[in-house]
Tab-separated table of C-alpha atoms in Angstrom:
chain	number	residue	atom	x	y	z
A	1	MET	CA	179.256	71.322	-115.688
A	2	ILE	CA	179.758	71.670	-111.932
A	3	TYR	CA	176.674	69.517	-111.351
A	4	ARG	CA	178.016	66.788	-113.637
A	5	LEU	CA	181.411	66.802	-111.883
A	6	ALA	CA	179.733	66.576	-108.483
A	7	TYR	CA	177.566	63.723	-109.728
A	8	LEU	CA	180.627	61.903	-111.099
A	9	PHE	CA	182.449	62.400	-107.777
A	10	HIS	CA	179.559	60.859	-105.862
A	11	ILE	CA	179.425	57.917	-108.265
A	12	VAL	CA	183.146	57.267	-107.735
A	13	MET	CA	182.820	57.499	-103.947
A	14	LEU	CA	179.836	55.148	-104.021
A	15	TRP	CA	181.832	52.683	-106.105
A	16	ILE	CA	184.695	52.792	-103.576
A	17	LEU	CA	182.221	52.216	-100.756
A	18	ILE	CA	180.739	49.204	-102.516
A	19	ILE	CA	184.104	47.706	-103.424
A	20	GLY	CA	185.254	48.309	-99.864
A	21	CYS	CA	188.881	49.227	-100.532
A	22	TYR	CA	191.044	51.139	-102.964
A	23	GLY	CA	194.600	51.250	-104.244
A	24	SER	CA	196.948	48.278	-104.209
A	25	VAL	CA	200.287	47.175	-102.828
A	26	GLN	CA	202.347	44.765	-104.871
A	27	LEU	CA	205.733	43.013	-104.926
A	28	ASN	CA	207.296	41.528	-108.033
A	29	ASN	CA	207.522	37.738	-108.034
A	30	ASP	CA	211.331	37.843	-108.088
A	31	VAL	CA	211.491	39.770	-104.785
A	32	GLU	CA	212.013	37.328	-101.920
A	33	PHE	CA	211.244	37.896	-98.247
A	34	TYR	CA	214.277	37.469	-96.007
A	35	ARG	CA	213.531	35.365	-92.938
A	36	ASN	CA	215.044	36.014	-89.500
A	37	GLN	CA	217.594	38.403	-90.944
A	38	LYS	CA	219.939	39.995	-88.402
A	39	PRO	CA	221.820	43.221	-89.209
A	40	THR	CA	225.619	43.003	-89.166
A	41	ASN	CA	228.443	45.545	-88.820
A	42	LEU	CA	226.369	47.828	-86.635
A	43	ASN	CA	228.993	48.968	-84.147
A	44	HIS	CA	228.564	52.585	-85.216
A	45	PRO	CA	225.480	52.855	-87.457
A	46	ALA	CA	225.290	55.727	-89.922
A	47	LEU	CA	222.175	57.834	-90.458
A	48	GLN	CA	220.812	57.042	-93.933
A	49	TRP	CA	217.877	59.418	-94.027
A	50	ASN	CA	215.689	61.637	-91.888
A	51	ARG	CA	212.127	62.179	-93.053
A	52	LYS	CA	208.797	63.345	-91.687
A	53	MET	CA	205.994	60.965	-92.610
A	54	LYS	CA	202.449	62.041	-93.390
A	55	ASN	CA	201.037	58.971	-91.687
A	56	PRO	CA	202.872	57.408	-88.726
A	57	ILE	CA	203.959	53.800	-89.130
A	58	LYS	CA	202.205	51.245	-86.945
A	59	GLY	CA	204.052	48.080	-87.948
A	60	LEU	CA	206.885	46.907	-90.175
A	61	ILE	CA	208.047	43.608	-91.681
A	62	THR	CA	211.395	43.432	-93.469
A	63	VAL	CA	211.236	42.254	-97.082
A	64	ASN	CA	214.966	42.426	-97.878
A	65	ASP	CA	217.994	44.721	-97.479
A	66	SER	CA	216.272	47.664	-99.129
A	67	LEU	CA	212.506	47.119	-98.802
A	68	ALA	CA	210.005	46.775	-95.959
A	69	LEU	CA	206.260	46.143	-95.816
A	70	VAL	CA	204.679	48.737	-93.519
A	71	TRP	CA	201.184	49.652	-92.366
A	72	THR	CA	200.177	52.965	-90.849
A	73	HIS	CA	197.844	54.133	-88.102
A	74	ARG	CA	195.527	55.366	-90.838
A	75	SER	CA	195.620	51.918	-92.368
A	76	GLY	CA	197.530	52.273	-95.601
A	77	VAL	CA	199.703	49.251	-96.430
A	78	MET	CA	202.714	50.028	-98.600
A	79	ILE	CA	206.257	49.088	-99.557
A	80	LEU	CA	208.872	51.400	-98.012
A	81	ASN	CA	212.226	51.877	-99.727
A	82	LEU	CA	214.775	51.724	-96.902
A	83	ASN	CA	217.405	53.443	-99.041
A	84	ASN	CA	215.545	56.750	-99.223
A	85	GLY	CA	212.462	56.554	-96.982
A	86	LYS	CA	210.033	56.829	-99.891
A	87	LYS	CA	207.183	54.492	-100.744
A	88	GLU	CA	207.481	52.120	-103.682
A	89	GLY	CA	204.370	52.022	-105.845
A	90	SER	CA	200.898	52.749	-104.517
A	91	VAL	CA	199.197	52.245	-101.153
A	92	TRP	CA	196.438	49.760	-100.391
A	93	THR	CA	193.660	50.965	-98.119
A	94	PRO	CA	191.621	48.145	-96.503
A	95	PRO	CA	187.819	47.761	-96.635
A	96	MET	CA	185.835	50.787	-95.473
A	97	GLY	CA	189.035	52.542	-94.436
A	98	GLY	CA	189.638	49.747	-91.935
A	99	HIS	CA	192.316	50.213	-89.311
A	100	ILE	CA	194.699	47.258	-89.424
A	101	THR	CA	195.627	46.021	-85.963
A	102	ASP	CA	198.312	43.624	-87.163
A	103	LEU	CA	199.235	41.391	-90.082
A	104	THR	CA	201.327	38.319	-90.880
A	105	VAL	CA	203.088	37.391	-94.128
A	106	SER	CA	202.912	33.770	-95.318
A	107	LYS	CA	206.128	31.721	-95.435
A	108	ASP	CA	206.206	31.771	-99.229
A	109	GLY	CA	205.775	35.553	-99.269
A	110	GLN	CA	202.697	35.256	-101.486
A	111	LEU	CA	200.114	36.895	-99.240
A	112	PHE	CA	199.431	38.439	-95.865
A	113	ALA	CA	196.578	37.894	-93.431
A	114	TYR	CA	195.336	40.834	-91.369
A	115	VAL	CA	193.149	41.684	-88.388
A	116	SER	CA	191.194	44.910	-87.850
A	117	MET	CA	189.768	45.220	-84.339
A	118	LYS	CA	188.149	48.598	-85.006
A	119	ASN	CA	186.258	47.410	-88.062
A	120	LYS	CA	185.744	43.851	-86.759
A	121	VAL	CA	187.204	42.418	-89.953
A	122	ILE	CA	189.788	39.800	-90.874
A	123	GLY	CA	191.064	39.027	-94.342
A	124	ALA	CA	193.852	38.044	-96.708
A	125	TYR	CA	195.644	39.917	-99.487
A	126	ASP	CA	197.748	38.569	-102.374
A	127	ILE	CA	200.807	40.807	-102.351
A	128	ARG	CA	202.154	39.394	-105.617
A	129	LYS	CA	199.008	40.082	-107.616
A	130	GLY	CA	198.136	43.248	-105.692
A	131	LYS	CA	194.669	41.853	-105.050
A	132	HIS	CA	192.415	41.529	-102.011
A	133	ILE	CA	191.510	37.834	-101.729
A	134	TRP	CA	188.772	37.841	-99.078
A	135	LYS	CA	187.446	39.515	-95.957
A	136	ARG	CA	184.837	38.603	-93.371
A	137	ASN	CA	183.372	40.071	-90.213
A	138	ALA	CA	184.629	38.825	-86.846
A	139	ASP	CA	183.445	40.114	-83.464
A	140	ASN	CA	185.471	40.287	-80.243
A	141	LEU	CA	188.886	40.109	-81.882
A	142	ILE	CA	191.937	40.291	-79.619
A	143	LYS	CA	194.890	42.610	-80.227
A	144	ASN	CA	197.056	39.961	-81.822
A	145	LYS	CA	198.345	39.192	-85.285
A	146	PRO	CA	196.717	36.246	-87.084
A	147	LEU	CA	198.887	33.133	-87.080
A	148	ILE	CA	199.453	31.503	-90.462
A	149	LEU	CA	199.874	27.840	-89.568
A	150	SER	CA	200.321	26.368	-93.051
A	151	ASP	CA	199.797	27.138	-96.734
A	152	SER	CA	196.047	26.840	-96.245
A	153	ILE	CA	195.254	27.474	-92.556
A	154	MET	CA	195.282	30.521	-90.292
A	155	VAL	CA	194.108	30.945	-86.704
A	156	VAL	CA	192.589	34.075	-85.180
A	157	GLY	CA	192.125	34.832	-81.493
A	158	LEU	CA	188.787	36.014	-80.082
A	159	ARG	CA	187.976	37.001	-76.524
A	160	SER	CA	185.885	33.855	-76.241
A	161	GLY	CA	188.157	31.392	-78.039
A	162	ILE	CA	189.951	30.669	-81.308
A	163	LYS	CA	188.917	30.046	-84.915
A	164	LEU	CA	190.648	28.258	-87.764
A	165	PHE	CA	190.091	29.726	-91.234
A	166	ASN	CA	190.913	28.598	-94.735
A	167	LEU	CA	193.652	31.034	-95.703
A	168	ASN	CA	192.677	30.980	-99.369
A	169	ASN	CA	188.939	31.705	-99.130
A	170	GLY	CA	188.129	32.714	-95.535
A	171	GLU	CA	185.834	29.784	-94.773
A	172	ILE	CA	185.675	28.714	-91.121
A	173	ILE	CA	187.302	25.308	-90.665
A	174	LYS	CA	186.889	24.901	-86.925
A	175	GLU	CA	186.368	26.912	-83.764
A	176	LYS	CA	186.955	26.285	-80.095
A	177	LEU	CA	185.555	28.208	-77.149
A	178	ASN	CA	187.731	28.846	-74.110
A	179	ARG	CA	185.931	29.606	-70.856
A	180	LEU	CA	189.096	31.225	-69.451
A	181	GLY	CA	189.132	33.929	-72.142
A	182	VAL	CA	191.919	34.568	-74.658
A	183	ILE	CA	194.342	37.508	-74.604
A	184	LYS	CA	197.339	36.380	-76.706
A	185	LEU	CA	198.485	33.860	-79.322
A	186	PHE	CA	202.065	32.857	-80.156
A	187	PRO	CA	203.548	30.593	-82.863
A	188	THR	CA	206.063	27.833	-82.062
A	189	SER	CA	208.659	25.927	-84.069
A	190	LEU	CA	206.503	22.785	-83.923
A	191	GLU	CA	203.143	22.270	-85.647
A	192	ARG	CA	201.438	23.888	-82.678
A	193	PHE	CA	200.657	27.305	-81.268
A	194	LEU	CA	200.394	28.826	-77.792
A	195	MET	CA	197.546	30.676	-76.117
A	196	VAL	CA	197.593	32.955	-73.057
A	197	THR	CA	194.287	33.110	-71.178
A	198	ASP	CA	192.748	35.842	-69.031
A	199	SER	CA	193.614	33.883	-65.918
A	200	GLY	CA	197.299	33.622	-66.871
A	201	PHE	CA	197.390	30.053	-68.195
A	202	LEU	CA	199.740	29.149	-71.044
A	203	GLN	CA	198.093	26.515	-73.225
A	204	CYS	CA	199.448	24.615	-76.227
A	205	TYR	CA	197.211	23.510	-79.143
A	206	ASP	CA	197.783	21.556	-82.327
A	207	TYR	CA	196.393	22.508	-85.729
A	208	GLN	CA	193.172	20.582	-85.037
A	209	LEU	CA	192.621	22.787	-81.940
A	210	SER	CA	193.263	19.894	-79.560
A	211	LYS	CA	194.898	20.993	-76.312
A	212	ILE	CA	198.329	19.373	-75.814
A	213	TRP	CA	199.300	20.840	-72.439
A	214	SER	CA	198.596	23.702	-70.028
A	215	GLN	CA	200.624	25.550	-67.380
A	216	THR	CA	199.563	28.101	-64.748
A	217	LEU	CA	202.131	30.917	-64.999
A	218	SER	CA	200.150	34.094	-64.134
A	219	LEU	CA	200.916	35.618	-67.527
A	220	ASN	CA	199.239	38.744	-68.899
A	221	PHE	CA	198.866	40.774	-72.080
A	222	GLU	CA	202.360	42.252	-71.671
A	223	SER	CA	204.077	38.861	-71.458
A	224	ASN	CA	206.515	38.142	-74.277
A	225	ILE	CA	207.891	34.934	-75.744
A	226	ASN	CA	211.043	33.566	-77.328
A	227	VAL	CA	211.300	30.006	-78.655
A	228	ASP	CA	214.914	28.834	-78.793
A	229	GLN	CA	216.497	25.369	-78.986
A	230	ASP	CA	213.250	23.510	-78.178
A	231	ARG	CA	212.649	25.759	-75.174
A	232	ILE	CA	209.917	28.304	-74.561
A	233	PHE	CA	211.011	31.451	-72.729
A	234	ILE	CA	207.990	33.457	-71.601
A	235	GLY	CA	207.342	36.235	-69.119
A	236	PRO	CA	207.117	38.153	-67.027
A	237	GLY	CA	204.526	36.214	-65.071
A	238	ARG	CA	204.455	36.506	-61.287
A	239	ASP	CA	207.615	38.657	-61.714
A	240	THR	CA	209.268	35.596	-63.237
A	241	LEU	CA	210.691	34.504	-66.575
A	242	TRP	CA	209.648	30.910	-67.199
A	243	VAL	CA	211.573	28.344	-69.263
A	244	LEU	CA	209.485	25.413	-70.534
A	245	ASP	CA	210.106	22.345	-72.638
A	246	GLU	CA	208.457	23.092	-75.990
A	247	GLU	CA	207.279	19.507	-76.490
A	248	THR	CA	205.811	18.716	-73.062
A	249	GLY	CA	205.279	22.119	-71.438
A	250	ASN	CA	207.212	21.013	-68.361
A	251	ILE	CA	208.874	23.859	-66.455
A	252	GLN	CA	212.666	23.620	-66.758
A	253	ASN	CA	213.627	26.841	-65.017
A	254	SER	CA	212.300	30.044	-63.469
A	255	ILE	CA	214.300	33.266	-63.173
A	256	GLN	CA	213.332	36.337	-61.162
A	257	PHE	CA	212.194	39.188	-63.430
A	258	ILE	CA	210.713	41.801	-61.084
A	259	ASN	CA	209.697	45.035	-62.852
A	260	GLY	CA	210.611	43.332	-66.125
A	261	LEU	CA	209.610	44.782	-69.483
A	262	GLU	CA	211.271	42.785	-72.271
A	263	PHE	CA	213.910	40.120	-72.790
A	264	THR	CA	215.879	38.392	-75.510
A	265	VAL	CA	217.822	35.130	-75.660
A	266	GLN	CA	221.178	34.216	-77.161
A	267	ASP	CA	222.285	30.621	-76.695
A	268	ASN	CA	222.158	30.094	-72.914
A	269	ASP	CA	222.313	33.758	-71.952
A	270	LEU	CA	219.440	36.138	-71.262
A	271	PHE	CA	219.268	39.901	-71.640
A	272	PHE	CA	216.681	41.543	-69.398
A	273	LEU	CA	215.326	45.054	-69.989
A	274	TYR	CA	213.549	46.587	-66.986
A	275	ARG	CA	210.889	49.279	-66.807
A	276	ASP	CA	213.264	51.689	-65.085
A	277	GLY	CA	215.788	51.390	-67.941
A	278	LEU	CA	218.197	48.870	-66.426
A	279	LEU	CA	219.714	46.295	-68.782
A	280	LYS	CA	221.140	43.025	-67.425
A	281	ARG	CA	222.907	40.001	-68.841
A	282	THR	CA	222.475	36.741	-66.955
A	283	SER	CA	222.822	33.023	-67.616
A	284	LEU	CA	220.289	30.236	-67.269
A	285	ASN	CA	222.027	29.151	-64.073
A	286	LYS	CA	221.266	32.672	-62.742
A	287	ARG	CA	224.794	34.021	-62.879
A	288	THR	CA	224.794	37.786	-63.504
A	289	PHE	CA	227.509	39.043	-65.877
A	290	TRP	CA	226.686	42.747	-65.757
A	291	VAL	CA	223.960	45.295	-64.973
A	292	SER	CA	223.920	48.706	-66.700
A	293	ASP	CA	221.977	51.901	-66.037
A	294	PHE	CA	222.175	54.444	-68.853
A	295	GLU	CA	220.070	57.056	-67.009
A	296	LEU	CA	217.800	57.589	-70.001
A	297	GLY	CA	214.542	56.844	-68.235
A	298	ILE	CA	211.794	54.657	-69.641
A	299	PRO	CA	212.878	52.235	-72.388
A	300	GLY	CA	210.884	51.166	-75.427
A	301	GLU	CA	209.258	47.744	-75.507
A	302	SER	CA	211.207	46.420	-78.480
A	303	PHE	CA	214.949	45.910	-78.595
A	304	PHE	CA	217.138	43.546	-80.567
A	305	HIS	CA	220.631	42.102	-80.608
A	306	THR	CA	223.209	41.253	-83.251
A	307	ASP	CA	226.139	38.897	-82.691
A	308	GLU	CA	227.971	41.461	-80.567
A	309	ASN	CA	225.629	44.332	-79.785
A	310	ILE	CA	222.260	45.217	-78.274
A	311	PHE	CA	220.163	48.122	-79.548
A	312	VAL	CA	217.804	49.657	-77.004
A	313	PRO	CA	215.304	52.488	-77.695
A	314	PHE	CA	214.323	54.965	-74.994
A	315	ALA	CA	211.174	57.066	-74.813
A	316	LYS	CA	213.235	60.263	-74.519
A	317	GLY	CA	214.062	59.930	-78.212
A	318	ALA	CA	217.379	58.106	-78.468
A	319	VAL	CA	218.584	54.618	-79.361
A	320	ILE	CA	221.803	53.291	-77.860
A	321	ASN	CA	224.182	50.521	-78.904
A	322	VAL	CA	225.464	48.394	-76.022
A	323	ASN	CA	228.408	46.009	-76.143
A	324	MET	CA	226.998	42.591	-75.347
A	325	ASN	CA	230.105	41.409	-73.508
A	326	THR	CA	230.682	44.413	-71.238
A	327	GLY	CA	227.310	46.172	-70.981
A	328	THR	CA	228.863	49.521	-71.923
A	329	GLU	CA	227.316	52.044	-74.290
A	330	ILE	CA	229.403	52.427	-77.443
A	331	TRP	CA	227.119	54.553	-79.635
A	332	ARG	CA	224.031	56.767	-79.407
A	333	SER	CA	221.676	57.984	-82.148
A	334	ASP	CA	220.721	61.565	-82.854
A	335	SER	CA	217.877	62.577	-80.565
A	336	LEU	CA	214.271	62.844	-81.681
A	337	GLN	CA	211.231	63.794	-79.634
A	338	ARG	CA	209.408	61.113	-77.639
A	339	LEU	CA	209.734	57.808	-79.478
A	340	THR	CA	206.571	56.030	-80.596
A	341	GLY	CA	208.141	53.359	-82.786
A	342	PHE	CA	211.324	51.322	-83.196
A	343	TRP	CA	211.809	48.483	-85.670
A	344	GLN	CA	214.655	46.312	-86.872
A	345	ALA	CA	214.528	46.886	-90.639
A	346	GLY	CA	216.701	45.463	-93.389
A	347	LEU	CA	220.361	45.906	-92.467
A	348	GLY	CA	219.597	48.442	-89.750
A	349	PHE	CA	216.751	49.952	-87.751
A	350	LEU	CA	214.032	52.567	-88.079
A	351	MET	CA	212.905	54.931	-85.313
A	352	GLN	CA	209.856	57.221	-85.197
A	353	ASP	CA	208.845	60.009	-82.804
A	354	ILE	CA	205.557	61.555	-81.727
A	355	LYS	CA	205.783	64.166	-84.516
A	356	TYR	CA	206.053	61.396	-87.163
A	357	GLN	CA	209.741	62.168	-87.735
A	358	MET	CA	211.617	59.085	-88.957
A	359	GLN	CA	215.310	58.192	-88.876
A	360	TYR	CA	216.862	55.138	-90.498
A	361	TYR	CA	220.310	53.850	-89.516
A	362	ARG	CA	222.461	51.027	-90.816
């Protein structure tokens, strides 16, 4: 009897190995993805739940007010219920236990494309049918989410260049080598995308991989981007935040951003977060409205704003709410241990510490 059970176990494990993945993650067809949703009424957020997770979250994409698509460091992809912190349904584990680096959901919310640097794999998954569509090997992937350019095209960055794939079957449509090396890809509001090279160039390409324009800005892997009102805000590069015309790539403005970590844009105002924890509001004409030091040490890389407030995470384990007009702190979260994750989620935000403890506020 024991022998037969052991034999059956090995057969099952062999089947999983051959299939390459197990489990599934699925959304009903009537569940719509919210796009560019901003939380409201967050002056004094209330703690909704506090839970220790078995597997720490690596990334999160909001589905709606109460659901989020998350993937973990151990590569399970699942639906998280933001009302109680519990998973909805089962978990999908990628091929060969692959570690997902990042993923992108299509505009229609039908599928997601993913990249796994560790397993040198890219692929696509139908989240409505709960079915893996395709996967293929890809060497020298960069740490960047795949960009879904249209209903049928996605682009993936490699150290040596870029490749266009058919989103529905994984076939290579076109590829383009780049002698400068590739470190980052960004989407734009036009039918184009942006590439950052090893040497700090910002290059713009169309969907046929034809180069539209190029600018030397001394960018690096830590440079961030915000596309707003036909303008590209990108930096830091040479301790500078650059403002470019999205259509032509011409430089419209440059603002000093020494020791800069992250920034966000609202209309014609900029909010700069510095590596020492300083937060500053300035205008495009370089007028400073306020500078605040909350004496909380090193900030987290991600922060977001609502219509009136800015939420900033700090490595020490707290998130603060700052009045956008005055720069004063008006609320602080309960403290966790060292933060390892912070995400805008649904109508609030989710924070995670080094011990996998999670708190959700809204």
